[in-house]
Amino acid sequence: RGSMGIVYQAVDPEIGRVVAVKTLRKLVTDFHFRADSILLRFQEEARAAGILRHPNIVTIFDVSMDGETPFIVMDYVEGESLESVLEKNKKLPLD
């Protein structure tokens, strides 16, 4: 099971805040339409999160490309990944 991308912890050089930079793997594939659909999903995720304002939703600061690598810059949230929480608990309570 491969990951579609990587999330990095970084520092915004302009104002010094800690951010998360979510990247996609390089979008060069044998099937061009698949790369297009992956990029579209990534952009829709950024757009949806960027429109919403709620204390439990991270703020999106930027969406761009570095060469062929798309990325989203967002609030950094300290904590465990969902994957590690599910490995420990297997099932989460509804509340």
N, CA and C of each residue as an Amber inpcrd file, in Angstrom:
protein
   285
   0.8550000  -1.1730000   0.0000000   0.0000000   0.0000000   0.0000000
   0.8940000   1.2270000   0.0000000   0.9030000   1.9660000  -1.0880000
   1.7590000   3.1390000  -1.1930000   1.0320000   4.4060000  -0.8230000
   1.7920000   5.3450000  -0.3260000   1.2480000   6.6400000   0.0330000
   1.1940000   7.5330000  -1.2010000   0.1770000   8.3760000  -1.2700000
   0.0780000   9.3230000  -2.3810000   1.0310000  10.4880000  -2.1950000
   1.5040000  10.7070000  -0.9860000   2.3720000  11.8460000  -0.7360000
   2.9730000  11.8100000   0.6430000   3.5550000  12.9350000   1.0000000
   4.2420000  13.0690000   2.2830000   3.8370000  14.3990000   2.9060000
   3.7430000  14.4350000   4.2390000   3.4910000  15.6830000   4.9530000
   4.7460000  16.0280000   5.7400000   5.2240000  17.2570000   5.5420000
   6.4210000  17.7450000   6.2240000   6.0410000  18.8250000   7.2300000
   6.7790000  18.8920000   8.3290000   6.6880000  20.0220000   9.2390000
   7.7250000  21.0260000   8.7620000   7.3390000  22.2970000   8.6420000
   8.2450000  23.3300000   8.1290000   7.9930000  24.6380000   8.8670000
   8.8160000  25.6240000   8.5690000   8.6440000  26.9610000   9.1240000
   8.4360000  27.9260000   7.9680000   7.3730000  28.7150000   8.0410000
   7.1010000  29.7470000   7.0510000   8.1970000  30.8020000   7.1790000
   9.0170000  30.9950000   6.1430000  10.1420000  31.9160000   6.2670000
   9.7240000  33.3810000   6.3800000   8.5350000  33.7140000   5.9360000
   8.0800000  35.1050000   5.9780000   7.6870000  35.5550000   7.3810000
   7.0060000  34.6810000   8.1350000   6.5260000  35.0940000   9.4580000
   6.9340000  34.1700000  10.5960000   7.6440000  33.1010000  10.2760000
   8.1860000  32.2320000  11.3090000   7.2240000  31.2440000  11.9330000
   6.0140000  31.1040000  11.4140000   5.0730000  30.1510000  12.0010000
   5.3900000  28.7310000  11.5240000   5.0750000  27.7600000  12.3810000
   5.2470000  26.3500000  12.0260000   4.0510000  25.9400000  11.1750000
   4.3200000  25.2810000  10.0450000   3.2640000  24.8520000   9.1260000
   3.4780000  23.3960000   8.7460000   2.4450000  22.8140000   8.1560000
   2.5490000  21.4930000   7.5450000   2.5160000  21.7030000   6.0310000
   3.3790000  21.0020000   5.3140000   3.4010000  21.0590000   3.8560000
   3.0500000  19.6650000   3.3530000   1.8720000  19.5350000   2.7680000
   1.3950000  18.2480000   2.2480000   1.7150000  18.2010000   0.7610000
   2.4570000  17.1820000   0.3500000   2.8510000  17.0530000  -1.0500000
   2.2270000  15.8100000  -1.6690000   2.1560000  15.8210000  -2.9810000
   1.8050000  14.6300000  -3.7370000   3.0740000  14.0950000  -4.3660000
   3.1160000  12.8010000  -4.5970000   4.2400000  12.2430000  -5.3440000
   4.2560000  12.8660000  -6.7270000   5.3950000  12.8570000  -7.3650000
   5.5300000  13.4040000  -8.7100000   4.4420000  12.8260000  -9.6130000
   3.7700000  13.6820000 -10.3690000   2.6100000  13.2770000 -11.1510000
   2.9670000  12.7600000 -12.5360000   4.0310000  12.0050000 -12.6610000
   4.3920000  11.4000000 -13.9430000   4.0100000   9.9340000 -13.8660000
   3.0170000   9.5440000 -14.6500000   2.5590000   8.1620000 -14.6480000
   2.3920000   7.6940000 -16.0860000   2.2350000   6.4030000 -16.2680000
   1.9840000   5.8560000 -17.5990000   0.6040000   6.2360000 -18.1000000
  -0.3170000   6.5160000 -17.1750000  -1.6870000   6.8420000 -17.5370000
  -1.9530000   8.2900000 -17.1770000  -1.8960000   9.1690000 -18.1660000
  -2.0240000  10.6050000 -17.9350000  -3.3350000  10.9500000 -17.2240000
  -4.4300000  10.2610000 -17.5900000  -5.7240000  10.5880000 -16.9850000
  -5.7050000  10.3280000 -15.4870000  -4.9750000   9.3100000 -15.0330000
  -4.9010000   9.0150000 -13.5990000  -4.1990000  10.1470000 -12.8670000
  -3.1130000  10.6640000 -13.4350000  -2.4040000  11.7850000 -12.8230000
  -3.3130000  13.0060000 -12.7440000  -4.0890000  13.2420000 -13.8050000
  -5.0080000  14.3780000 -13.8030000  -6.0620000  14.2380000 -12.7140000
  -6.6180000  13.0230000 -12.5390000  -7.6630000  12.8320000 -11.5360000
  -7.0930000  12.9540000 -10.1230000  -5.8690000  12.5100000  -9.9120000
  -5.2300000  12.6430000  -8.5940000  -5.0010000  14.1130000  -8.2790000
  -4.4900000  14.8730000  -9.2480000  -4.2570000  16.2990000  -9.0450000
  -5.5690000  17.0210000  -8.7790000  -6.6210000  16.6750000  -9.5090000
  -7.9260000  17.2990000  -9.3120000  -8.4430000  17.0360000  -7.8990000
  -8.3260000  15.8080000  -7.4040000  -8.7500000  15.4760000  -6.0290000
  -7.9710000  16.2830000  -5.0010000  -6.6660000  16.4120000  -5.2270000
  -5.7910000  17.1660000  -4.3320000  -6.2200000  18.6380000  -4.2940000
  -6.4810000  19.2190000  -5.4670000  -6.9050000  20.6180000  -5.5430000
  -8.2800000  20.8150000  -4.9130000  -9.1840000  19.8600000  -5.1010000
 -10.5130000  19.9500000  -4.4900000 -10.4310000  19.8770000  -2.9720000
  -9.5220000  19.0370000  -2.4600000  -9.3130000  18.9520000  -1.0100000
  -8.8660000  20.3000000  -0.4630000  -7.9090000  20.9210000  -1.1320000
  -7.3970000  22.2210000  -0.6880000  -8.4860000  23.2830000  -0.7630000
  -9.2470000  23.2870000  -1.8410000 -10.3180000  24.2780000  -2.0230000
 -11.3940000  24.1070000  -0.9460000 -11.8070000  22.8760000  -0.6880000
 -12.8440000  22.6120000   0.3160000 -12.3870000  23.0380000   1.7060000
 -11.1670000  22.6800000   2.0760000 -10.6460000  23.0510000   3.3910000
 -10.4160000  24.5560000   3.4870000 -10.0400000  25.1850000   2.3660000
  -9.7860000  26.6210000   2.3610000 -11.0410000  27.4510000   2.5310000
 -12.1740000  26.9290000   2.1290000 -13.4490000  27.6470000   2.2260000
 -14.0100000  27.5680000   3.6440000 -13.7860000  26.4500000   4.3090000
 -14.3750000  26.2120000   5.6290000 -13.6210000  26.9590000   6.7280000
 -14.3610000  27.4540000   7.7010000 -13.7770000  28.0950000   8.8650000
 -14.3840000  27.4570000  10.1030000 -13.5500000  26.7530000  10.8610000
 -14.0160000  26.0900000  12.0750000 -12.7870000  25.8060000  12.9260000
 -12.8940000  25.8740000  14.2530000 -11.7370000  25.6100000  15.1140000
 -11.1390000  24.2110000  14.9320000 -11.9220000  23.2490000  14.4410000
 -11.4330000  21.8830000  14.2710000 -10.9870000  21.5700000  12.8500000
 -10.8780000  22.5890000  12.0030000 -10.4140000  22.4050000  10.6260000
  -9.1790000  23.2620000  10.4330000  -8.1160000  22.6580000   9.9020000
  -6.8750000  23.4130000   9.7030000  -7.0750000  24.4990000   8.6540000
  -6.3240000  25.5910000   8.8060000  -6.3510000  26.6870000   7.8490000
  -5.3710000  26.3940000   6.7210000  -5.8150000  26.5960000   5.4860000
  -4.9550000  26.4470000   4.3130000  -4.3490000  27.8120000   4.0160000
  -3.0170000  27.8590000   3.8920000  -2.3370000  29.1150000   3.6110000
  -1.9470000  29.2560000   2.1430000  -1.6560000  28.1350000   1.4750000
  -1.1830000  28.2080000   0.0940000  -1.3830000  26.8620000  -0.5870000
  -1.6070000  26.9070000  -1.8960000  -1.6750000  25.7200000  -2.7410000
  -0.8710000  26.0660000  -3.9790000   0.0970000  25.2180000  -4.3340000
   0.9400000  25.5430000  -5.4770000   1.6250000  24.2860000  -5.9960000
   2.5620000  24.4960000  -6.9090000   3.3560000  23.4060000  -7.4790000
   4.8290000  23.7920000  -7.3630000   5.6660000  22.7980000  -7.1000000
   7.1140000  22.9570000  -7.1540000   7.5870000  22.0120000  -8.2450000
   7.8210000  22.5380000  -9.4440000   8.0970000  21.6770000 -10.5850000
   6.8530000  20.8770000 -10.8990000   6.9470000  19.5460000 -10.7880000
   5.7990000  18.6710000 -11.0360000   5.1730000  18.1610000  -9.7390000
   5.5630000  18.7410000  -8.6010000   5.0600000  18.2900000  -7.3070000
   4.0830000  19.2950000  -6.7180000   2.7920000  18.9600000  -6.6690000
   1.8100000  19.8380000  -6.0360000   1.9610000  19.7950000  -4.5170000
   1.6440000  20.9340000  -3.8650000   1.7010000  20.9570000  -2.4120000
   0.6610000  21.9100000  -1.8530000   0.2860000  21.6480000  -0.5830000
  -0.6180000  22.4980000   0.1860000   0.1300000  22.8870000   1.4620000
   0.1040000  24.1720000   1.8020000   0.6880000  24.6490000   3.0590000
  -0.4700000  24.9620000   3.9910000  -0.4390000  24.3670000   5.1890000
  -1.5550000  24.5030000   6.1300000  -1.0400000  24.5870000   7.5590000
  -1.9680000  24.8900000   8.4850000  -1.6400000  24.8750000   9.9110000
  -0.9970000  23.5440000  10.2650000   0.0150000  23.5960000  11.1310000
   0.5980000  22.3670000  11.6720000  -0.1570000  22.0330000  12.9560000
  -0.6190000  20.8010000  13.0740000  -1.3360000  20.3460000  14.2600000
  -0.5230000  19.2320000  14.9000000  -0.1190000  19.4530000  16.1390000
   0.6580000  18.4710000  16.8880000  -0.2430000  17.3000000  17.2670000
   0.2560000  16.0880000  17.1420000  -0.5150000  14.9350000  17.5760000
  -0.1680000  13.6940000  16.7890000  -0.9180000  12.6380000  17.0660000
  -0.7130000  11.3530000  16.3920000  -1.4370000  11.3250000  15.0530000
  -0.9550000  10.4830000  14.1640000  -1.6590000  10.2840000  12.9040000
  -2.8930000   9.4140000  13.1600000  -3.8790000   9.5420000  12.2910000
  -5.0660000   8.6980000  12.3960000  -4.6730000   7.2300000  12.3000000
  -3.7200000   6.9300000  11.4410000  -3.2620000   5.5470000  11.2750000
  -2.7500000   4.9640000  12.5960000  -1.9370000   5.7420000  13.3350000
  -1.4040000   5.2070000  14.5940000  -2.4860000   5.0740000  15.6590000
  -3.4510000   5.9970000  15.6750000  -4.5630000   5.8950000  16.6240000
  -5.3820000   4.6430000  16.3320000  -5.6580000   4.3720000  15.0550000
  -6.4440000   3.1940000  14.6930000  -5.6850000   1.8920000  14.9450000
  -4.3560000   1.9180000  14.8270000  -3.5710000   0.7190000  15.1360000
  -3.7130000   0.3510000  16.6030000  -3.7760000   1.3500000  17.4790000
  -3.8900000   1.1090000  18.9140000  -5.3120000   0.7270000  19.3130000
  -6.3100000   1.3770000  18.7190000  -7.6940000   1.2330000  19.1650000
  -8.5680000   0.3730000  18.2750000  -8.1620000   0.1490000  17.0440000
  -8.9250000  -0.6290000  16.0570000 -10.2830000  -0.0200000  15.7350000
 -11.0010000   0.4580000  16.7280000 -12.3040000   1.0720000  16.5060000
 -12.4430000   2.2560000  17.4500000 -12.8940000   3.3870000  16.9000000
 -13.0510000   4.5880000  17.7240000 -14.4930000   4.7270000  18.1890000
 -14.6790000   5.2410000  19.4230000 -16.0480000   5.5000000  19.8760000
 -16.6460000   6.6290000  19.0410000 -17.9440000   6.6150000  18.8630000
 -18.6400000   7.6150000  18.0530000 -18.4130000   9.0270000  18.5630000
 -18.4210000   9.2210000  19.8680000 -18.2300000  10.5750000  20.4050000
 -16.7910000  11.0140000  20.2760000
